Short mmCIF file of N, CA and C in Angstrom, two decimals:
data_model
loop_
_atom_site.label_atom_id
_atom_site.label_comp_id
_atom_site.label_asym_id
_atom_site.label_seq_id
_atom_site.Cartn_x
_atom_site.Cartn_y
_atom_site.Cartn_z
N GLN B 28 157.81 43.58 38.74
CA GLN B 28 156.56 42.90 38.63
C GLN B 28 156.40 41.98 39.91
N PHE B 29 157.45 41.21 40.19
CA PHE B 29 157.45 40.25 41.21
C PHE B 29 157.16 40.97 42.60
N MET B 30 157.78 42.03 42.90
CA MET B 30 157.72 42.72 44.17
C MET B 30 156.30 43.41 44.23
N ASP B 31 155.77 43.88 43.05
CA ASP B 31 154.43 44.46 42.98
C ASP B 31 153.45 43.41 43.42
N ARG B 32 153.57 42.26 42.89
CA ARG B 32 152.64 41.15 43.29
C ARG B 32 152.75 40.77 44.83
N VAL B 33 154.02 40.74 45.27
CA VAL B 33 154.19 40.41 46.62
C VAL B 33 153.50 41.47 47.53
N TYR B 34 153.65 42.65 47.27
CA TYR B 34 153.05 43.68 48.12
C TYR B 34 151.55 43.85 47.86
N ASP B 35 151.05 43.46 46.74
CA ASP B 35 149.58 43.35 46.57
C ASP B 35 149.01 42.29 47.43
N LEU B 36 149.65 41.28 47.60
CA LEU B 36 149.27 40.21 48.49
C LEU B 36 149.41 40.51 49.98
N ILE B 37 150.50 41.25 50.32
CA ILE B 37 150.76 41.73 51.65
C ILE B 37 149.67 42.72 52.12
N GLN B 38 149.20 43.58 51.18
CA GLN B 38 148.26 44.54 51.61
C GLN B 38 146.97 43.93 51.96
N VAL B 39 146.64 42.74 51.62
CA VAL B 39 145.40 41.98 51.94
C VAL B 39 145.63 40.83 52.94
N ASP B 40 146.84 40.69 53.35
CA ASP B 40 147.20 39.58 54.26
C ASP B 40 147.11 40.10 55.74
N ASN B 41 146.05 39.76 56.34
CA ASN B 41 145.88 40.28 57.68
C ASN B 41 146.95 39.79 58.75
N ARG B 42 147.68 38.75 58.36
CA ARG B 42 148.67 38.24 59.25
C ARG B 42 149.90 39.15 59.33
N ILE B 43 150.23 39.96 58.31
CA ILE B 43 151.41 40.76 58.28
C ILE B 43 151.27 42.14 57.80
N LYS B 44 150.11 42.57 57.27
CA LYS B 44 149.95 43.77 56.63
C LYS B 44 150.24 44.99 57.64
N SER B 45 150.05 44.73 58.93
CA SER B 45 150.25 45.78 59.88
C SER B 45 151.71 46.20 59.94
N TRP B 46 152.65 45.30 59.58
CA TRP B 46 154.07 45.65 59.71
C TRP B 46 154.46 46.69 58.61
N PHE B 47 153.60 46.82 57.59
CA PHE B 47 153.92 47.77 56.49
C PHE B 47 153.02 48.99 56.50
N ALA B 48 152.05 49.02 57.45
CA ALA B 48 151.03 50.16 57.55
C ALA B 48 151.84 51.42 57.77
N GLY B 49 151.54 52.49 56.91
CA GLY B 49 152.08 53.82 57.16
C GLY B 49 153.51 53.93 56.52
N LYS B 50 154.01 52.83 55.97
CA LYS B 50 155.37 52.82 55.45
C LYS B 50 155.41 53.20 53.94
N ASN B 51 156.44 53.61 53.48
CA ASN B 51 156.63 53.92 52.02
C ASN B 51 156.80 52.66 51.25
N TYR B 52 155.62 52.08 50.72
CA TYR B 52 155.70 50.81 50.01
C TYR B 52 156.63 50.87 48.82
N GLN B 53 156.61 51.94 48.09
CA GLN B 53 157.46 52.10 46.98
C GLN B 53 159.04 51.85 47.33
N ALA B 54 159.41 52.58 48.30
CA ALA B 54 160.75 52.51 48.71
C ALA B 54 161.09 51.09 49.26
N ILE B 55 160.26 50.56 50.00
CA ILE B 55 160.51 49.22 50.50
C ILE B 55 160.57 48.20 49.33
N LYS B 56 159.54 48.28 48.43
CA LYS B 56 159.64 47.31 47.32
C LYS B 56 160.92 47.48 46.41
N GLU B 57 161.32 48.75 46.22
CA GLU B 57 162.58 48.90 45.40
C GLU B 57 163.76 48.39 46.13
N GLY B 58 163.88 48.68 47.43
CA GLY B 58 164.96 48.10 48.26
C GLY B 58 164.98 46.62 48.20
N GLN B 59 163.84 46.04 48.39
CA GLN B 59 163.68 44.58 48.45
C GLN B 59 163.99 43.97 47.05
N ARG B 60 163.53 44.66 46.04
CA ARG B 60 163.76 44.13 44.67
C ARG B 60 165.34 44.05 44.42
N ILE B 61 166.00 45.14 44.79
CA ILE B 61 167.46 45.17 44.54
C ILE B 61 168.15 44.13 45.46
N TYR B 62 167.72 44.02 46.69
CA TYR B 62 168.36 43.09 47.63
C TYR B 62 168.11 41.70 47.15
N LEU B 63 166.89 41.29 46.81
CA LEU B 63 166.60 39.97 46.42
C LEU B 63 167.19 39.58 45.08
N THR B 64 167.42 40.54 44.24
CA THR B 64 168.05 40.35 42.94
C THR B 64 169.46 39.85 43.21
N GLU B 65 170.18 40.62 44.16
CA GLU B 65 171.50 40.19 44.52
C GLU B 65 171.55 38.81 45.29
N LEU B 66 170.63 38.68 46.22
CA LEU B 66 170.54 37.43 46.87
C LEU B 66 170.36 36.17 46.03
N LEU B 67 169.55 36.39 45.03
CA LEU B 67 169.22 35.30 44.13
C LEU B 67 170.25 35.05 42.98
N GLY B 68 171.34 35.82 43.01
CA GLY B 68 172.44 35.57 42.04
C GLY B 68 172.63 36.65 41.09
N GLY B 69 171.91 37.82 41.18
CA GLY B 69 172.04 38.91 40.23
C GLY B 69 173.22 39.77 40.59
N PRO B 70 173.40 40.92 40.01
CA PRO B 70 174.50 41.81 40.19
C PRO B 70 174.56 42.35 41.63
N LYS B 71 175.69 42.61 42.22
CA LYS B 71 175.87 43.09 43.54
C LYS B 71 175.76 44.57 43.50
N ILE B 72 174.57 45.11 43.64
CA ILE B 72 174.33 46.52 43.56
C ILE B 72 173.52 47.04 44.76
N TYR B 73 173.14 46.18 45.77
CA TYR B 73 172.49 46.71 46.93
C TYR B 73 173.41 47.55 47.78
N LYS B 74 172.98 48.73 48.12
CA LYS B 74 173.72 49.74 48.80
C LYS B 74 172.92 50.22 50.02
N GLY B 75 171.81 49.56 50.31
CA GLY B 75 170.92 49.95 51.37
C GLY B 75 171.51 49.62 52.73
N LYS B 76 170.72 49.88 53.80
CA LYS B 76 171.12 49.49 55.15
C LYS B 76 171.13 47.93 55.23
N ASP B 77 171.95 47.47 56.26
CA ASP B 77 172.05 46.05 56.47
C ASP B 77 170.71 45.66 57.10
N LEU B 78 170.42 44.35 56.90
CA LEU B 78 169.08 43.75 57.46
C LEU B 78 168.88 43.96 58.86
N VAL B 79 170.01 43.70 59.60
CA VAL B 79 169.92 43.87 61.06
C VAL B 79 169.44 45.24 61.52
N GLY B 80 170.03 46.24 60.88
CA GLY B 80 169.75 47.65 61.18
C GLY B 80 168.39 48.01 60.79
N ILE B 81 167.94 47.59 59.73
CA ILE B 81 166.58 47.90 59.25
C ILE B 81 165.56 47.29 60.26
N HIS B 82 165.71 46.05 60.63
CA HIS B 82 164.67 45.34 61.36
C HIS B 82 164.83 45.35 62.88
N LYS B 83 165.94 46.06 63.25
CA LYS B 83 166.18 46.04 64.72
C LYS B 83 165.01 46.50 65.58
N GLY B 84 164.69 45.74 66.57
CA GLY B 84 163.61 46.14 67.49
C GLY B 84 162.22 46.01 66.96
N MET B 85 162.01 45.45 65.85
CA MET B 85 160.71 45.29 65.26
C MET B 85 159.97 44.11 65.85
N GLY B 86 160.69 43.11 66.39
CA GLY B 86 160.03 42.03 67.04
C GLY B 86 159.36 41.07 66.09
N LEU B 87 159.95 40.90 64.85
CA LEU B 87 159.36 39.97 63.93
C LEU B 87 159.49 38.58 64.46
N SER B 88 158.58 37.64 63.98
CA SER B 88 158.55 36.28 64.48
C SER B 88 158.76 35.30 63.28
N ASP B 89 159.00 34.10 63.52
CA ASP B 89 159.26 33.09 62.48
C ASP B 89 157.93 33.04 61.78
N TYR B 90 156.81 33.07 62.42
CA TYR B 90 155.44 33.01 61.72
C TYR B 90 155.35 34.08 60.65
N GLU B 91 155.68 35.33 61.08
CA GLU B 91 155.61 36.42 60.16
C GLU B 91 156.52 36.28 58.97
N PHE B 92 157.72 35.79 59.27
CA PHE B 92 158.66 35.60 58.12
C PHE B 92 158.04 34.51 57.19
N ASP B 93 157.58 33.46 57.76
CA ASP B 93 156.90 32.39 56.94
C ASP B 93 155.74 32.95 56.09
N CYS B 94 154.95 33.92 56.64
CA CYS B 94 153.87 34.46 55.94
C CYS B 94 154.46 35.29 54.78
N PHE B 95 155.49 36.06 54.96
CA PHE B 95 156.19 36.79 53.90
C PHE B 95 156.64 35.86 52.80
N LEU B 96 157.31 34.70 53.20
CA LEU B 96 157.81 33.84 52.19
C LEU B 96 156.62 33.16 51.43
N ALA B 97 155.46 32.91 52.15
CA ALA B 97 154.37 32.28 51.50
C ALA B 97 153.75 33.30 50.42
N ASN B 98 153.80 34.54 50.71
CA ASN B 98 153.37 35.54 49.78
C ASN B 98 154.35 35.73 48.55
N CYS B 99 155.68 35.46 48.81
CA CYS B 99 156.57 35.50 47.73
C CYS B 99 156.29 34.22 46.92
N GLU B 100 156.06 33.06 47.49
CA GLU B 100 155.82 31.94 46.75
C GLU B 100 154.56 32.06 45.90
N LYS B 101 153.51 32.74 46.44
CA LYS B 101 152.24 32.87 45.64
C LYS B 101 152.52 33.81 44.49
N ALA B 102 153.36 34.80 44.68
CA ALA B 102 153.65 35.89 43.66
C ALA B 102 154.36 35.20 42.50
N MET B 103 155.35 34.40 42.85
CA MET B 103 156.16 33.73 41.78
C MET B 103 155.26 32.74 41.06
N SER B 104 154.50 31.96 41.74
CA SER B 104 153.52 30.97 41.05
C SER B 104 152.56 31.74 40.11
N GLY B 105 152.06 32.92 40.54
CA GLY B 105 151.21 33.65 39.74
C GLY B 105 151.90 34.25 38.49
N LEU B 106 153.14 34.35 38.58
CA LEU B 106 153.94 34.81 37.37
C LEU B 106 154.28 33.72 36.46
N GLY B 107 153.97 32.46 36.85
CA GLY B 107 154.18 31.31 36.07
C GLY B 107 155.67 30.71 36.10
N ILE B 108 156.26 31.06 37.27
CA ILE B 108 157.62 30.54 37.44
C ILE B 108 157.48 29.06 37.85
N GLU B 109 158.46 28.29 37.33
CA GLU B 109 158.45 26.86 37.56
C GLU B 109 158.62 26.53 39.03
N ASP B 110 157.88 25.49 39.50
CA ASP B 110 157.95 25.09 40.95
C ASP B 110 159.36 24.94 41.44
N GLU B 111 160.19 24.29 40.61
CA GLU B 111 161.59 23.98 41.08
C GLU B 111 162.43 25.41 41.27
N THR B 112 162.11 26.37 40.49
CA THR B 112 162.78 27.64 40.67
C THR B 112 162.34 28.39 41.89
N ILE B 113 160.90 28.30 42.17
CA ILE B 113 160.25 28.85 43.30
C ILE B 113 161.00 28.21 44.54
N ASP B 114 161.04 26.94 44.52
CA ASP B 114 161.68 26.25 45.75
C ASP B 114 163.04 26.77 45.96
N GLU B 115 163.83 26.86 44.90
CA GLU B 115 165.21 27.38 45.02
C GLU B 115 165.24 28.74 45.51
N ALA B 116 164.42 29.62 45.03
CA ALA B 116 164.28 31.02 45.54
C ALA B 116 163.92 31.07 47.06
N ILE B 117 162.99 30.30 47.46
CA ILE B 117 162.54 30.36 48.86
C ILE B 117 163.63 29.85 49.72
N VAL B 118 164.26 28.66 49.36
CA VAL B 118 165.46 28.21 50.12
C VAL B 118 166.54 29.36 50.18
N SER B 119 166.77 30.03 49.15
CA SER B 119 167.84 31.10 49.13
C SER B 119 167.46 32.18 50.04
N MET B 120 166.23 32.42 50.25
CA MET B 120 165.78 33.57 51.19
C MET B 120 165.89 33.12 52.61
N GLU B 121 165.84 31.91 52.93
CA GLU B 121 165.80 31.39 54.31
C GLU B 121 166.98 31.81 55.13
N PRO B 122 168.06 31.89 54.68
CA PRO B 122 169.25 32.31 55.58
C PRO B 122 169.08 33.77 56.14
N VAL B 123 168.30 34.57 55.61
CA VAL B 123 168.13 35.94 56.14
C VAL B 123 167.24 36.00 57.32
N ARG B 124 166.61 34.85 57.72
CA ARG B 124 165.61 34.85 58.82
C ARG B 124 166.22 35.40 60.12
N ASN B 125 167.37 34.95 60.50
CA ASN B 125 167.84 35.37 61.81
C ASN B 125 168.25 36.81 61.82
N ALA B 126 168.67 37.39 60.71
CA ALA B 126 168.97 38.81 60.65
C ALA B 126 167.71 39.65 60.78
N LEU B 127 166.59 39.12 60.13
CA LEU B 127 165.35 39.94 60.24
C LEU B 127 164.71 39.94 61.55
N MET B 128 165.05 38.87 62.29
CA MET B 128 164.43 38.74 63.70
C MET B 128 165.37 39.19 64.74
N ASP B 129 166.41 39.91 64.31
CA ASP B 129 167.31 40.46 65.35
C ASP B 129 167.87 39.49 66.31
N ARG B 130 168.14 38.29 65.82
CA ARG B 130 168.61 37.20 66.68
C ARG B 130 170.16 37.39 66.71
N ALA B 131 170.78 36.89 67.82
CA ALA B 131 172.20 36.95 67.92
C ALA B 131 172.70 36.06 66.86
N GLN B 132 173.78 36.59 66.08
CA GLN B 132 174.26 35.91 64.94
C GLN B 132 175.37 34.74 65.40
N GLY B 133 176.12 35.03 66.46
CA GLY B 133 177.05 34.06 66.92
C GLY B 133 177.95 33.50 65.84
N LEU B 134 178.58 32.39 66.15
CA LEU B 134 179.54 31.80 65.22
C LEU B 134 178.79 30.98 64.19
N ALA B 135 179.36 30.84 63.03
CA ALA B 135 178.64 30.02 61.95
C ALA B 135 178.86 28.59 62.46
N ALA B 136 177.86 27.70 62.03
CA ALA B 136 177.82 26.29 62.46
C ALA B 136 179.15 25.62 62.21
N HIS B 137 179.81 25.93 61.09
CA HIS B 137 181.11 25.25 60.78
C HIS B 137 182.20 25.70 61.78
N ALA B 138 182.00 26.72 62.52
CA ALA B 138 183.00 27.17 63.49
C ALA B 138 182.68 26.61 64.84
N LYS B 139 181.44 26.01 65.06
CA LYS B 139 181.10 25.53 66.37
C LYS B 139 181.62 24.11 66.59
N MET B 140 182.98 24.06 66.89
CA MET B 140 183.64 22.81 67.04
C MET B 140 183.64 22.31 68.53
N VAL B 141 183.33 21.10 68.70
CA VAL B 141 183.43 20.40 69.97
C VAL B 141 184.44 19.22 69.81
N ASP B 142 185.43 19.17 70.57
CA ASP B 142 186.38 18.16 70.46
C ASP B 142 186.90 17.89 68.98
N GLY B 143 187.08 19.01 68.32
CA GLY B 143 187.57 19.02 66.88
C GLY B 143 186.52 18.56 65.83
N GLN B 144 185.24 18.48 66.33
CA GLN B 144 184.22 18.07 65.28
C GLN B 144 183.17 19.20 65.12
N SER B 145 182.71 19.32 63.81
CA SER B 145 181.65 20.30 63.57
C SER B 145 180.35 19.54 63.98
N ILE B 146 179.25 20.38 63.90
CA ILE B 146 177.90 19.83 64.22
C ILE B 146 177.60 18.65 63.26
N LEU B 147 177.98 18.78 61.97
CA LEU B 147 177.77 17.77 60.94
C LEU B 147 178.49 16.44 61.31
N ASP B 148 179.78 16.61 61.69
CA ASP B 148 180.55 15.44 62.17
C ASP B 148 179.87 14.79 63.35
N ARG B 149 179.44 15.55 64.40
CA ARG B 149 178.86 14.99 65.51
C ARG B 149 177.49 14.43 65.21
N PHE B 150 176.86 14.79 64.23
CA PHE B 150 175.52 14.25 63.79
C PHE B 150 175.68 12.93 63.03
N GLY B 151 176.90 12.73 62.58
CA GLY B 151 177.15 11.45 61.96
C GLY B 151 177.42 11.58 60.46
N GLY B 152 177.48 12.79 59.96
CA GLY B 152 177.74 13.02 58.55
C GLY B 152 176.52 13.23 57.67
N GLU B 153 176.79 13.44 56.41
CA GLU B 153 175.71 13.74 55.43
C GLU B 153 174.74 12.58 55.16
N MET B 154 175.21 11.37 55.26
CA MET B 154 174.22 10.27 55.16
C MET B 154 173.23 10.30 56.31
N ASN B 155 173.62 10.57 57.49
CA ASN B 155 172.60 10.60 58.63
C ASN B 155 171.68 11.82 58.37
N VAL B 156 172.12 12.83 57.78
CA VAL B 156 171.22 13.95 57.48
C VAL B 156 170.21 13.46 56.51
N GLU B 157 170.70 12.82 55.41
CA GLU B 157 169.81 12.29 54.38
C GLU B 157 168.82 11.32 54.86
N SER B 158 169.23 10.50 55.89
CA SER B 158 168.31 9.55 56.53
C SER B 158 167.24 10.29 57.29
N VAL B 159 167.55 11.27 57.96
CA VAL B 159 166.56 12.01 58.74
C VAL B 159 165.54 12.68 57.76
N VAL B 160 166.04 13.26 56.74
CA VAL B 160 165.12 13.94 55.70
C VAL B 160 164.20 12.84 55.16
N GLU B 161 164.76 11.73 54.80
CA GLU B 161 163.89 10.58 54.20
C GLU B 161 162.90 10.10 55.28
N MET B 162 163.29 9.96 56.48
CA MET B 162 162.25 9.60 57.54
C MET B 162 161.17 10.59 57.77
N MET B 163 161.59 11.94 57.66
CA MET B 163 160.58 12.96 57.88
C MET B 163 159.61 12.95 56.73
N TYR B 164 160.01 12.68 55.47
CA TYR B 164 159.07 12.76 54.38
C TYR B 164 158.24 11.42 54.48
N SER B 165 158.79 10.36 54.87
CA SER B 165 158.07 9.10 54.98
C SER B 165 156.99 9.30 56.06
N GLY B 166 157.37 9.97 57.18
CA GLY B 166 156.30 10.19 58.21
C GLY B 166 155.23 11.19 57.78
N CYS B 167 155.57 12.18 56.94
CA CYS B 167 154.61 13.11 56.53
C CYS B 167 153.57 12.45 55.57
N LEU B 168 154.09 11.56 54.70
CA LEU B 168 153.20 10.85 53.79
C LEU B 168 152.32 9.87 54.52
N GLY B 169 152.74 9.49 55.69
CA GLY B 169 151.90 8.63 56.44
C GLY B 169 150.94 9.25 57.42
N ASP B 170 151.07 10.57 57.47
CA ASP B 170 150.15 11.34 58.38
C ASP B 170 149.03 12.05 57.60
N PRO B 171 147.84 11.54 57.80
CA PRO B 171 146.66 12.12 56.97
C PRO B 171 146.45 13.58 57.25
N ARG B 172 146.98 14.18 58.30
CA ARG B 172 146.84 15.64 58.57
C ARG B 172 147.66 16.45 57.62
N VAL B 173 148.79 15.96 57.14
CA VAL B 173 149.65 16.78 56.27
C VAL B 173 150.04 16.09 54.97
N ARG B 174 149.63 14.92 54.77
CA ARG B 174 149.90 14.13 53.51
C ARG B 174 149.73 14.88 52.28
N PHE B 175 148.66 15.57 52.19
CA PHE B 175 148.35 16.29 50.92
C PHE B 175 149.37 17.27 50.47
N TYR B 176 150.07 17.87 51.45
CA TYR B 176 151.19 18.71 51.12
C TYR B 176 152.42 18.03 50.44
N PHE B 177 152.50 16.77 50.66
CA PHE B 177 153.63 16.03 50.16
C PHE B 177 153.31 15.00 49.07
N GLU B 178 152.10 14.95 48.66
CA GLU B 178 151.76 14.03 47.62
C GLU B 178 151.85 14.75 46.21
N VAL B 179 153.09 14.88 45.76
CA VAL B 179 153.34 15.49 44.47
C VAL B 179 154.14 14.44 43.71
N ASN B 180 154.43 14.72 42.50
CA ASN B 180 155.21 13.64 41.67
C ASN B 180 156.55 13.33 42.37
N LYS B 181 156.92 12.14 42.15
CA LYS B 181 158.17 11.59 42.82
C LYS B 181 159.43 12.38 42.50
N GLU B 182 159.55 12.84 41.26
CA GLU B 182 160.66 13.62 40.84
C GLU B 182 160.84 14.89 41.71
N LYS B 183 159.63 15.57 41.83
CA LYS B 183 159.63 16.80 42.64
C LYS B 183 160.07 16.49 44.14
N ILE B 184 159.46 15.41 44.61
CA ILE B 184 159.82 15.06 46.04
C ILE B 184 161.26 14.73 46.15
N GLN B 185 161.86 14.10 45.22
CA GLN B 185 163.34 13.73 45.32
C GLN B 185 164.16 15.08 45.19
N THR B 186 163.76 15.95 44.43
CA THR B 186 164.47 17.32 44.32
C THR B 186 164.30 17.99 45.69
N ILE B 187 163.12 18.03 46.27
CA ILE B 187 162.87 18.67 47.56
C ILE B 187 163.72 18.03 48.63
N LYS B 188 163.77 16.76 48.68
CA LYS B 188 164.67 16.00 49.67
C LYS B 188 166.09 16.29 49.50
N GLN B 189 166.57 16.42 48.24
CA GLN B 189 168.03 16.73 48.00
C GLN B 189 168.32 18.09 48.47
N ARG B 190 167.39 19.04 48.17
CA ARG B 190 167.68 20.40 48.61
C ARG B 190 167.54 20.58 50.12
N MET B 191 166.69 19.89 50.75
CA MET B 191 166.52 19.90 52.27
C MET B 191 167.85 19.31 52.86
N THR B 192 168.32 18.28 52.27
CA THR B 192 169.56 17.71 52.70
C THR B 192 170.71 18.61 52.67
N GLN B 193 170.83 19.25 51.48
CA GLN B 193 171.92 20.28 51.25
C GLN B 193 171.75 21.47 52.13
N LEU B 194 170.57 21.90 52.43
CA LEU B 194 170.42 23.02 53.35
C LEU B 194 170.84 22.63 54.76
N MET B 195 170.48 21.46 55.19
CA MET B 195 170.83 21.08 56.57
C MET B 195 172.29 20.70 56.73
N VAL B 196 172.89 20.19 55.67
CA VAL B 196 174.30 19.80 55.66
C VAL B 196 175.09 21.20 55.81
N GLY B 197 174.67 22.15 54.99
CA GLY B 197 175.34 23.49 55.07
C GLY B 197 175.13 24.09 56.44
N ALA B 198 173.89 24.02 56.91
CA ALA B 198 173.66 24.59 58.29
C ALA B 198 174.43 23.96 59.37
N PHE B 199 174.79 22.68 59.26
CA PHE B 199 175.47 21.80 60.23
C PHE B 199 177.05 22.08 60.12
N GLY B 200 177.45 22.81 59.08
CA GLY B 200 178.84 23.05 58.97
C GLY B 200 179.47 22.34 57.78
N GLY B 201 178.82 21.67 57.01
CA GLY B 201 179.32 20.94 55.87
C GLY B 201 179.36 21.81 54.63
N PRO B 202 179.79 21.27 53.54
CA PRO B 202 179.94 22.16 52.34
C PRO B 202 178.62 22.65 51.92
N VAL B 203 178.52 23.84 51.41
CA VAL B 203 177.25 24.45 50.91
C VAL B 203 177.25 24.35 49.37
N THR B 204 176.38 23.52 48.93
CA THR B 204 176.33 23.24 47.43
C THR B 204 175.23 23.92 46.79
#
């Protein structure tokens, strides 16, 4: 049901529908359904091609990936899924961005050591990451151009900040929680 809604949205989304034109929607939906089920904590049953192989040479951009994620978010919202669960699902999909865009995968951040320190260590630790996230949200709330995106209940904002901090700490080589 979720993937059906996502592809209903994609078919009318002028920003990305051309990527799927002439393709077998049913096969793509089924492959993505199985892949996303596994990615989001379901059983490990995906036996399809790896993401790099599937998307190699397609020239996908961050903008197009963001559009796909926006359609996923709309589909989940339309299914009545709670905002907190939607946020968690979208954050869980984010790490596949580089593979989809055929970017060099390189070493993981935790392995990028300089003088015996990870990126997180050189950044000043988790507290500095938390401070940056706090400053970013404060700045957004003070900017009338984007404020309305961030004016939600305080509990939701706190959850978003915690998840953003966790994502950045993990990306910088700290523990992934």
